[in-house]
PDB file of C-alpha atoms and ligand atoms in Angstrom:
ATOM      1  CA  MET A 202     -18.514  23.007 -25.976  1.00 63.00           C
ATOM      2  CA  SER A 203     -19.276  20.810 -22.909  1.00 72.00           C
ATOM      3  CA  ALA A 204     -17.995  21.751 -19.491  1.00 71.00           C
ATOM      4  CA  GLY A 205     -15.633  18.927 -19.646  1.00 70.00           C
ATOM      5  CA  GLN A 206     -13.931  20.365 -22.601  1.00 67.00           C
ATOM      6  CA  GLN A 207     -14.347  23.751 -21.262  1.00 75.00           C
ATOM      7  CA  LEU A 208     -12.790  23.429 -17.931  1.00 78.00           C
ATOM      8  CA  ASP A 209      -9.227  24.216 -17.430  1.00 84.00           C
ATOM      9  CA  LYS A 210      -7.290  20.931 -17.087  1.00 84.00           C
ATOM     10  CA  SER A 211      -6.110  22.124 -13.679  1.00 88.00           C
ATOM     11  CA  ALA A 212      -9.694  22.446 -12.552  1.00 94.00           C
ATOM     12  CA  LEU A 213     -10.569  18.681 -13.589  1.00 97.00           C
ATOM     13  CA  PRO A 214     -10.115  16.175 -10.840  1.00 98.00           C
ATOM     14  CA  GLN A 215      -6.759  14.109 -11.261  1.00 98.00           C
ATOM     15  CA  HIS A 216      -8.552  11.136  -9.909  1.00 98.00           C
ATOM     16  CA  LEU A 217     -12.540  10.738 -10.169  1.00 98.00           C
ATOM     17  CA  GLY A 218     -14.525   8.142  -8.442  1.00 99.00           C
ATOM     18  CA  ILE A 219     -17.800   7.092  -9.510  1.00 99.00           C
ATOM     19  CA  ILE A 220     -20.259   4.899  -7.456  1.00 98.00           C
ATOM     20  CA  MET A 221     -22.456   3.450 -10.204  1.00 98.00           C
ATOM     21  CA  ASP A 222     -25.681   3.142  -8.225  1.00 98.00           C
ATOM     22  CA  GLY A 223     -29.218   3.004  -8.930  1.00 98.00           C
ATOM     23  CA  ASN A 224     -29.642   0.292 -11.562  1.00 98.00           C
ATOM     24  CA  GLY A 225     -32.209  -1.593  -9.723  1.00 98.00           C
ATOM     25  CA  ARG A 226     -34.424   1.379  -9.083  1.00 98.00           C
ATOM     26  CA  TRP A 227     -34.188   2.242 -12.736  1.00 98.00           C
ATOM     27  CA  ALA A 228     -35.353  -1.046 -13.737  1.00 98.00           C
ATOM     28  CA  LYS A 229     -38.348  -1.079 -11.255  1.00 98.00           C
ATOM     29  CA  LYS A 230     -39.522   2.212 -12.401  1.00 98.00           C
ATOM     30  CA  ARG A 231     -39.864   0.537 -15.704  1.00 98.00           C
ATOM     31  CA  GLY A 232     -41.467  -2.661 -14.634  1.00 98.00           C
ATOM     32  CA  LEU A 233     -38.263  -4.498 -15.674  1.00 98.00           C
ATOM     33  CA  PRO A 234     -36.040  -7.145 -13.821  1.00 97.00           C
ATOM     34  CA  ARG A 235     -33.164  -5.719 -11.933  1.00 98.00           C
ATOM     35  CA  SER A 236     -30.859  -7.436 -14.337  1.00 97.00           C
ATOM     36  CA  ALA A 237     -32.131  -5.198 -17.174  1.00 98.00           C
ATOM     37  CA  GLY A 238     -31.038  -2.251 -14.988  1.00 98.00           C
ATOM     38  CA  HIS A 239     -27.682  -3.635 -14.760  1.00 98.00           C
ATOM     39  CA  THR A 240     -27.478  -4.105 -18.494  1.00 97.00           C
ATOM     40  CA  ALA A 241     -28.327  -0.409 -18.964  1.00 98.00           C
ATOM     41  CA  GLY A 242     -25.830   0.669 -16.347  1.00 97.00           C
ATOM     42  CA  ALA A 243     -23.173  -1.280 -18.103  1.00 96.00           C
ATOM     43  CA  ASN A 244     -23.844   0.513 -21.365  1.00 96.00           C
ATOM     44  CA  ASN A 245     -23.809   3.749 -19.590  1.00 97.00           C
ATOM     45  CA  PHE A 246     -20.424   2.902 -18.108  1.00 96.00           C
ATOM     46  CA  ARG A 247     -18.970   2.525 -21.496  1.00 94.00           C
ATOM     47  CA  THR A 248     -20.239   6.143 -22.489  1.00 96.00           C
ATOM     48  CA  ILE A 249     -19.129   7.736 -19.391  1.00 97.00           C
ATOM     49  CA  THR A 250     -15.733   6.043 -19.391  1.00 96.00           C
ATOM     50  CA  ARG A 251     -15.065   7.156 -23.088  1.00 95.00           C
ATOM     51  CA  TYR A 252     -15.949  10.691 -22.138  1.00 97.00           C
ATOM     52  CA  CYS A 253     -13.763  10.834 -19.201  1.00 97.00           C
ATOM     53  CA  SER A 254     -10.890   9.674 -21.230  1.00 96.00           C
ATOM     54  CA  ARG A 255     -11.609  12.227 -23.996  1.00 95.00           C
ATOM     55  CA  ILE A 256     -11.755  15.227 -21.615  1.00 96.00           C
ATOM     56  CA  GLY A 257      -8.573  14.167 -19.928  1.00 96.00           C
ATOM     57  CA  ILE A 258      -9.234  12.855 -16.563  1.00 98.00           C
ATOM     58  CA  PRO A 259      -6.058  10.971 -15.697  1.00 98.00           C
ATOM     59  CA  TYR A 260      -7.574   8.435 -13.183  1.00 98.00           C
ATOM     60  CA  LEU A 261     -11.059   7.054 -13.066  1.00 98.00           C
ATOM     61  CA  THR A 262     -12.331   4.551 -10.452  1.00 98.00           C
ATOM     62  CA  VAL A 263     -15.678   2.903 -10.966  1.00 98.00           C
ATOM     63  CA  TYR A 264     -17.446   0.898  -8.219  1.00 98.00           C
ATOM     64  CA  ALA A 265     -18.947  -2.145 -10.055  1.00 98.00           C
ATOM     65  CA  PHE A 266     -19.391  -4.764  -7.321  1.00 98.00           C
ATOM     66  CA  SER A 267     -18.811  -4.365  -3.608  1.00 98.00           C
ATOM     67  CA  THR A 268     -17.688  -6.990  -1.161  1.00 98.00           C
ATOM     68  CA  GLU A 269     -21.285  -6.697   0.280  1.00 98.00           C
ATOM     69  CA  ASN A 270     -23.058  -7.231  -2.967  1.00 98.00           C
ATOM     70  CA  TRP A 271     -22.727 -11.061  -2.700  1.00 98.00           C
ATOM     71  CA  ARG A 272     -25.680 -10.716  -0.327  1.00 98.00           C
ATOM     72  CA  ARG A 273     -28.003 -10.263  -3.158  1.00 98.00           C
ATOM     73  CA  PRO A 274     -30.162 -12.970  -4.577  1.00 97.00           C
ATOM     74  CA  ALA A 275     -28.230 -15.684  -6.382  1.00 98.00           C
ATOM     75  CA  GLU A 276     -30.057 -14.870  -9.592  1.00 97.00           C
ATOM     76  CA  GLU A 277     -28.996 -11.312  -9.459  1.00 97.00           C
ATOM     77  CA  VAL A 278     -25.309 -11.968  -8.585  1.00 98.00           C
ATOM     78  CA  GLY A 279     -25.500 -14.690 -11.520  1.00 98.00           C
ATOM     79  CA  ALA A 280     -26.795 -11.921 -13.861  1.00 97.00           C
ATOM     80  CA  LEU A 281     -24.174  -9.613 -12.772  1.00 98.00           C
ATOM     81  CA  MET A 282     -21.158 -12.175 -13.394  1.00 98.00           C
ATOM     82  CA  ARG A 283     -22.696 -12.874 -16.908  1.00 98.00           C
ATOM     83  CA  LEU A 284     -22.697  -9.191 -17.591  1.00 97.00           C
ATOM     84  CA  PHE A 285     -19.073  -8.811 -16.384  1.00 97.00           C
ATOM     85  CA  LYS A 286     -17.920 -11.793 -18.684  1.00 97.00           C
ATOM     86  CA  GLN A 287     -19.811 -10.127 -21.657  1.00 96.00           C
ATOM     87  CA  TYR A 288     -18.368  -6.643 -20.901  1.00 95.00           C
ATOM     88  CA  LEU A 289     -14.802  -7.838 -20.668  1.00 95.00           C
ATOM     89  CA  GLU A 290     -15.089 -10.038 -23.781  1.00 95.00           C
ATOM     90  CA  GLU A 291     -16.407  -6.918 -25.649  1.00 92.00           C
ATOM     91  CA  ALA A 292     -13.755  -4.792 -24.056  1.00 89.00           C
ATOM     92  CA  LEU A 293     -11.022  -7.193 -25.517  1.00 90.00           C
ATOM     93  CA  ARG A 294     -12.678  -6.864 -28.933  1.00 88.00           C
ATOM     94  CA  ASP A 295     -13.739  -3.096 -28.977  1.00 81.00           C
ATOM     95  CA  PHE A 296     -12.308  -1.106 -26.257  1.00 79.00           C
ATOM     96  CA  MET A 297      -8.564  -1.937 -26.678  1.00 81.00           C
ATOM     97  CA  ASP A 298      -8.295   0.760 -29.390  1.00 84.00           C
ATOM     98  CA  GLU A 299      -8.880   3.259 -26.742  1.00 91.00           C
ATOM     99  CA  ASN A 300      -5.796   4.590 -24.937  1.00 95.00           C
ATOM    100  CA  ILE A 301      -7.101   3.405 -21.596  1.00 96.00           C
ATOM    101  CA  ARG A 302      -5.083   1.205 -18.994  1.00 96.00           C
ATOM    102  CA  VAL A 303      -7.564  -0.994 -17.138  1.00 96.00           C
ATOM    103  CA  ILE A 304      -6.628  -2.074 -13.583  1.00 97.00           C
ATOM    104  CA  PHE A 305      -9.060  -4.134 -11.390  1.00 98.00           C
ATOM    105  CA  ILE A 306      -9.094  -3.361  -7.805  1.00 98.00           C
ATOM    106  CA  GLY A 307     -10.471  -5.687  -5.287  1.00 98.00           C
ATOM    107  CA  ASP A 308     -10.240  -9.382  -4.384  1.00 98.00           C
ATOM    108  CA  THR A 309     -10.652 -10.852  -7.868  1.00 97.00           C
ATOM    109  CA  SER A 310      -9.775 -14.381  -6.498  1.00 97.00           C
ATOM    110  CA  ALA A 311     -13.443 -14.895  -5.494  1.00 97.00           C
ATOM    111  CA  PHE A 312     -14.487 -14.885  -9.273  1.00 98.00           C
ATOM    112  CA  SER A 313     -14.811 -17.987 -11.613  1.00 98.00           C
ATOM    113  CA  PRO A 314     -11.532 -18.953 -13.325  1.00 98.00           C
ATOM    114  CA  GLU A 315     -13.110 -17.942 -16.693  1.00 97.00           C
ATOM    115  CA  LEU A 316     -13.712 -14.412 -15.455  1.00 98.00           C
ATOM    116  CA  ARG A 317     -10.504 -14.242 -13.835  1.00 98.00           C
ATOM    117  CA  GLU A 318      -8.654 -15.187 -16.921  1.00 98.00           C
ATOM    118  CA  LEU A 319     -10.512 -12.478 -18.761  1.00 97.00           C
ATOM    119  CA  ILE A 320      -9.637  -9.959 -15.985  1.00 97.00           C
ATOM    120  CA  ALA A 321      -6.008 -10.888 -16.363  1.00 97.00           C
ATOM    121  CA  ARG A 322      -6.183 -10.692 -20.214  1.00 96.00           C
ATOM    122  CA  VAL A 323      -7.744  -7.193 -20.056  1.00 96.00           C
ATOM    123  CA  GLU A 324      -5.082  -5.987 -17.551  1.00 96.00           C
ATOM    124  CA  ARG A 325      -2.188  -7.533 -19.566  1.00 96.00           C
ATOM    125  CA  GLU A 326      -3.413  -6.269 -22.938  1.00 95.00           C
ATOM    126  CA  SER A 327      -4.057  -2.693 -21.819  1.00 95.00           C
ATOM    127  CA  SER A 328      -0.930  -2.473 -19.765  1.00 95.00           C
ATOM    128  CA  GLY A 329       1.067  -0.462 -22.328  1.00 95.00           C
ATOM    129  CA  LYS A 330      -1.648   2.178 -22.764  1.00 96.00           C
ATOM    130  CA  THR A 331      -0.387   5.804 -21.878  1.00 96.00           C
ATOM    131  CA  GLY A 332      -3.829   7.488 -21.523  1.00 97.00           C
ATOM    132  CA  MET A 333      -6.401   7.428 -18.763  1.00 97.00           C
ATOM    133  CA  VAL A 334      -5.968   4.884 -15.912  1.00 98.00           C
ATOM    134  CA  LEU A 335      -9.452   3.038 -15.329  1.00 97.00           C
ATOM    135  CA  ASN A 336      -9.705   1.181 -12.051  1.00 98.00           C
ATOM    136  CA  ILE A 337     -12.656  -1.188 -12.074  1.00 97.00           C
ATOM    137  CA  ALA A 338     -13.458  -1.941  -8.424  1.00 98.00           C
ATOM    138  CA  MET A 339     -14.935  -5.630  -8.421  1.00 98.00           C
ATOM    139  CA  ASN A 340     -15.320  -7.445  -5.165  1.00 98.00           C
ATOM    140  CA  TYR A 341     -13.896  -4.347  -3.812  1.00 98.00           C
ATOM    141  CA  GLY A 342     -14.583  -2.961  -0.148  1.00 98.00           C
ATOM    142  CA  GLY A 343     -12.579  -0.279   1.553  1.00 99.00           C
ATOM    143  CA  ARG A 344     -12.363  -2.185   4.679  1.00 98.00           C
ATOM    144  CA  ALA A 345     -11.216  -5.382   2.993  1.00 98.00           C
ATOM    145  CA  GLU A 346      -8.639  -3.528   1.220  1.00 98.00           C
ATOM    146  CA  LEU A 347      -7.292  -2.131   4.396  1.00 98.00           C
ATOM    147  CA  VAL A 348      -7.243  -5.651   6.103  1.00 98.00           C
ATOM    148  CA  HIS A 349      -5.227  -7.001   2.942  1.00 98.00           C
ATOM    149  CA  ALA A 350      -2.851  -3.986   3.356  1.00 98.00           C
ATOM    150  CA  MET A 351      -2.370  -4.863   7.154  1.00 98.00           C
ATOM    151  CA  ARG A 352      -1.631  -8.482   6.295  1.00 98.00           C
ATOM    152  CA  LEU A 353       1.096  -7.552   3.813  1.00 98.00           C
ATOM    153  CA  LEU A 354       2.470  -5.051   6.449  1.00 98.00           C
ATOM    154  CA  ALA A 355       2.482  -7.958   9.022  1.00 98.00           C
ATOM    155  CA  GLU A 356       4.223 -10.175   6.667  1.00 98.00           C
ATOM    156  CA  ASP A 357       6.928  -7.624   5.944  1.00 98.00           C
ATOM    157  CA  VAL A 358       7.393  -7.016   9.863  1.00 98.00           C
ATOM    158  CA  GLN A 359       7.543 -10.834  10.408  1.00 98.00           C
ATOM    159  CA  ALA A 360      10.217 -11.294   7.701  1.00 98.00           C
ATOM    160  CA  GLY A 361      12.156  -8.635   9.237  1.00 98.00           C
ATOM    161  CA  ARG A 362      11.785  -6.308   6.124  1.00 97.00           C
ATOM    162  CA  LEU A 363      10.017  -3.546   7.904  1.00 97.00           C
ATOM    163  CA  SER A 364      10.186  -2.253  11.593  1.00 98.00           C
ATOM    164  CA  PRO A 365       6.856  -1.329  13.204  1.00 97.00           C
ATOM    165  CA  GLU A 366       8.202   2.262  13.702  1.00 97.00           C
ATOM    166  CA  ALA A 367       8.525   2.406   9.639  1.00 97.00           C
ATOM    167  CA  ILE A 368       4.861   1.925   9.297  1.00 98.00           C
ATOM    168  CA  ASP A 369       3.492   5.441   8.288  1.00 98.00           C
ATOM    169  CA  GLU A 370       0.595   6.596   6.101  1.00 98.00           C
ATOM    170  CA  ASP A 371       2.937   6.093   2.863  1.00 98.00           C
ATOM    171  CA  ALA A 372       3.539   2.495   3.958  1.00 98.00           C
ATOM    172  CA  ILE A 373      -0.171   1.828   4.117  1.00 98.00           C
ATOM    173  CA  SER A 374      -1.008   3.649   0.916  1.00 98.00           C
ATOM    174  CA  ALA A 375       1.701   1.664  -0.875  1.00 98.00           C
ATOM    175  CA  ARG A 376      -0.141  -1.626   0.070  1.00 98.00           C
ATOM    176  CA  LEU A 377      -3.533  -0.606  -1.259  1.00 98.00           C
ATOM    177  CA  TYR A 378      -4.827  -1.622  -4.575  1.00 98.00           C
ATOM    178  CA  THR A 379      -4.427   2.007  -5.927  1.00 98.00           C
ATOM    179  CA  ALA A 380      -0.701   2.064  -4.787  1.00 98.00           C
ATOM    180  CA  GLY A 381       1.200   4.557  -6.679  1.00 98.00           C
ATOM    181  CA  GLN A 382      -1.995   6.582  -7.843  1.00 98.00           C
ATOM    182  CA  PRO A 383      -3.255  10.014  -6.636  1.00 98.00           C
ATOM    183  CA  ASP A 384      -6.029  10.033  -4.128  1.00 98.00           C
ATOM    184  CA  PRO A 385      -9.563  10.674  -5.468  1.00 98.00           C
ATOM    185  CA  ASP A 386     -10.228  14.333  -5.573  1.00 98.00           C
ATOM    186  CA  LEU A 387     -13.874  13.976  -6.457  1.00 98.00           C
ATOM    187  CA  VAL A 388     -16.370  11.174  -5.957  1.00 98.00           C
ATOM    188  CA  ILE A 389     -19.687  11.275  -7.553  1.00 98.00           C
ATOM    189  CA  ARG A 390     -22.664   9.078  -6.315  1.00 98.00           C
ATOM    190  CA  PRO A 391     -25.650   9.110  -8.580  1.00 98.00           C
ATOM    191  CA  SER A 392     -28.888   7.629  -7.270  1.00 97.00           C
ATOM    192  CA  GLY A 393     -29.178  10.233  -4.356  1.00 97.00           C
ATOM    193  CA  GLU A 394     -27.768   7.956  -1.497  1.00 98.00           C
ATOM    194  CA  HIS A 395     -25.644   9.904   1.001  1.00 98.00           C
ATOM    195  CA  ARG A 396     -23.022   7.258   1.995  1.00 98.00           C
ATOM    196  CA  THR A 397     -19.727   5.801   1.075  1.00 98.00           C
ATOM    197  CA  SER A 398     -20.904   2.241   0.888  1.00 98.00           C
ATOM    198  CA  ASN A 399     -17.417   1.055   1.623  1.00 98.00           C
ATOM    199  CA  PHE A 400     -15.761   2.855  -1.387  1.00 98.00           C
ATOM    200  CA  LEU A 401     -12.173   4.029  -1.317  1.00 98.00           C
ATOM    201  CA  LEU A 402     -12.263   4.551   2.491  1.00 98.00           C
ATOM    202  CA  TRP A 403      -8.607   5.360   3.094  1.00 98.00           C
ATOM    203  CA  GLN A 404      -8.150   7.107  -0.328  1.00 98.00           C
ATOM    204  CA  SER A 405     -11.138   9.604  -0.067  1.00 98.00           C
ATOM    205  CA  ALA A 406     -10.194  11.134   3.176  1.00 98.00           C
ATOM    206  CA  TYR A 407     -10.243  14.567   1.574  1.00 98.00           C
ATOM    207  CA  ALA A 408     -12.343  13.701  -1.553  1.00 98.00           C
ATOM    208  CA  GLU A 409     -15.074  16.189  -2.489  1.00 98.00           C
ATOM    209  CA  TYR A 410     -18.278  14.237  -2.623  1.00 98.00           C
ATOM    210  CA  VAL A 411     -21.187  15.238  -5.319  1.00 98.00           C
ATOM    211  CA  VAL A 412     -24.387  13.246  -4.688  1.00 98.00           C
ATOM    212  CA  MET A 413     -26.728  13.521  -7.558  1.00 98.00           C
ATOM    213  CA  ASP A 414     -30.627  12.498  -7.554  1.00 98.00           C
ATOM    214  CA  ILE A 415     -30.304  10.725 -10.735  1.00 98.00           C
ATOM    215  CA  LEU A 416     -30.190   6.918 -11.224  1.00 98.00           C
ATOM    216  CA  TRP A 417     -26.987   5.422 -12.869  1.00 98.00           C
ATOM    217  CA  PRO A 418     -28.240   4.221 -16.309  1.00 98.00           C
ATOM    218  CA  ASP A 419     -29.966   7.842 -16.577  1.00 98.00           C
ATOM    219  CA  PHE A 420     -26.541   9.675 -15.882  1.00 98.00           C
ATOM    220  CA  LYS A 421     -25.490  11.479 -18.865  1.00 98.00           C
ATOM    221  CA  THR A 422     -22.216  13.360 -19.866  1.00 98.00           C
ATOM    222  CA  SER A 423     -24.045  16.590 -19.161  1.00 97.00           C
ATOM    223  CA  ASP A 424     -24.581  15.341 -15.611  1.00 98.00           C
ATOM    224  CA  LEU A 425     -20.910  14.449 -15.184  1.00 98.00           C
ATOM    225  CA  ASP A 426     -20.191  18.015 -16.645  1.00 97.00           C
ATOM    226  CA  ARG A 427     -22.468  19.484 -13.824  1.00 97.00           C
ATOM    227  CA  ALA A 428     -20.688  17.455 -11.148  1.00 98.00           C
ATOM    228  CA  LEU A 429     -17.143  18.704 -12.636  1.00 98.00           C
ATOM    229  CA  LEU A 430     -18.351  22.379 -12.452  1.00 97.00           C
ATOM    230  CA  GLU A 431     -19.694  21.938  -8.851  1.00 97.00           C
ATOM    231  CA  TYR A 432     -16.124  20.355  -8.042  1.00 98.00           C
ATOM    232  CA  ALA A 433     -14.397  23.268  -9.695  1.00 97.00           C
ATOM    233  CA  SER A 434     -16.260  25.667  -7.501  1.00 96.00           C
ATOM    234  CA  ARG A 435     -15.258  24.020  -4.253  1.00 97.00           C
ATOM    235  CA  ASN A 436     -12.885  25.444  -1.836  1.00 96.00           C
ATOM    236  CA  ARG A 437     -10.688  22.589  -0.581  1.00 96.00           C
ATOM    237  CA  ARG A 438      -8.819  23.371   2.603  1.00 97.00           C
ATOM    238  CA  PHE A 439      -7.357  19.997   3.670  1.00 96.00           C
ATOM    239  CA  GLY A 440      -7.576  21.006   7.168  1.00 97.00           C
ATOM    240  CA  GLY A 441      -5.832  24.376   6.596  1.00 97.00           C
ATOM    241  CA  VAL A 442      -7.478  27.873   6.395  1.00 94.00           C
TER     242      VAL A 442
HETATM  243  C1  LIG B 185     -25.699  -0.459  -8.565  1.00 59.98           C
HETATM  244  O1  LIG B 185     -27.165  -0.448  -8.640  1.00 59.98           O
HETATM  245  C2  LIG B 185     -25.102  -1.735  -9.331  1.00 59.98           C
HETATM  246  C3  LIG B 185     -24.533  -2.729  -8.166  1.00 59.98           C
HETATM  247  C4  LIG B 185     -24.513  -2.472  -6.867  1.00 59.98           C
HETATM  248  C5  LIG B 185     -23.784  -3.933  -8.852  1.00 59.98           C
HETATM  249  P1  LIG B 185     -28.048  -1.078  -7.525  1.00 59.98           P
HETATM  250  O2  LIG B 185     -28.319  -2.517  -8.125  1.00 59.98           O
HETATM  251  O3  LIG B 185     -27.359  -1.039  -6.208  1.00 59.98           O
HETATM  252  O4  LIG B 185     -29.344  -0.357  -7.849  1.00 59.98           O
HETATM  253  P2  LIG B 185     -30.285   0.145  -6.590  1.00 59.98           P
HETATM  254  O5  LIG B 185     -29.446   0.858  -5.675  1.00 59.98           O
HETATM  255  O6  LIG B 185     -30.827  -1.131  -6.051  1.00 59.98           O
HETATM  256  O7  LIG B 185     -31.344   0.942  -7.485  1.00 59.98           O
HETATM  257  C1  LIG B 186     -22.552   0.568  -3.716  1.00 59.98           C
HETATM  258  O1  LIG B 186     -23.913   0.419  -4.134  1.00 59.98           O
HETATM  259  C2  LIG B 186     -21.937  -0.525  -4.676  1.00 59.98           C
HETATM  260  C3  LIG B 186     -21.838  -0.379  -6.146  1.00 59.98           C
HETATM  261  C4  LIG B 186     -22.380   0.712  -6.837  1.00 59.98           C
HETATM  262  C5  LIG B 186     -21.197  -1.223  -6.810  1.00 59.98           C
HETATM  263  P1  LIG B 186     -25.019  -0.422  -3.104  1.00 59.98           P
HETATM  264  O2  LIG B 186     -26.270  -0.222  -3.822  1.00 59.98           O
HETATM  265  O3  LIG B 186     -24.324  -1.845  -2.938  1.00 59.98           O
HETATM  266  O4  LIG B 186     -24.936   0.331  -1.743  1.00 59.98           O
HETATM  267  P2  LIG B 186     -25.799   0.386  -0.760  1.00 59.98           P
HETATM  268  O5  LIG B 186     -26.395  -1.143  -0.187  1.00 59.98           O
HETATM  269  O6  LIG B 186     -26.986   1.245  -1.075  1.00 59.98           O
HETATM  270  O7  LIG B 186     -25.219   1.209   0.397  1.00 59.98           O
HETATM  271 MG1  LIG B 187     -27.774   0.305  -4.822  1.00 59.98          MG
END
């Protein structure tokens, strides 16, 4: 039995974040174009998502494309956009029998009308699902998310719906893309980089981080199990003793 199935439900994170990093290096190691790494990464995303749903993780957020990833060569961004489109078309065909609700977090208005339509359809067609909530972070940045939330707050104040004194942590959380969801308990970063890269900045104030020296396309369910066991052994204090 795998650790995911072995672990008591209460020892599992309520909300797991994964920074799906290392596709480019995976491809380079094999003498392949970076886009081949992204294809392998997308395939792995399907495997890991299904596994998370099966072992009973209630919320999963995956980082698929950051607000900074537009800085990459046009060819790579183009390949990623084609892959997103292909993935969403497949998801509409095959993924909808899974009991997973899909929500896109980030500024999706920057994507092509075709991709936006697919995003809207996946969200709509999965909206009645009662199992795991899957947040796909696309054109997501923690800072951009906070800017967006501040604008919403300013609008409410300007319109007289909210007084400045009423702005508290809950008022900010309620205006994030993850409104109503628990904060992530665990963030896993494969690829060995020790940084957040702008992922869930506000929400992960007290998240446990597990950095693993393994590239995302190579990341297996057994690696997830290792991270879950590591998480279960951590002593979370939240500033207390
Ligand atoms: C993550 O893999 C995928 C995206 C950021 C879209 P990378 O493409 O960042 O892979 P490395 O970090 O260059 O190996
Ligand atoms: C973070 O990875 C974003 C995603 C995995 C989507 P990056 O590869 O963009 O992060 P940096 O540039 O190494 O910080
Ligand atoms: Mg990277």
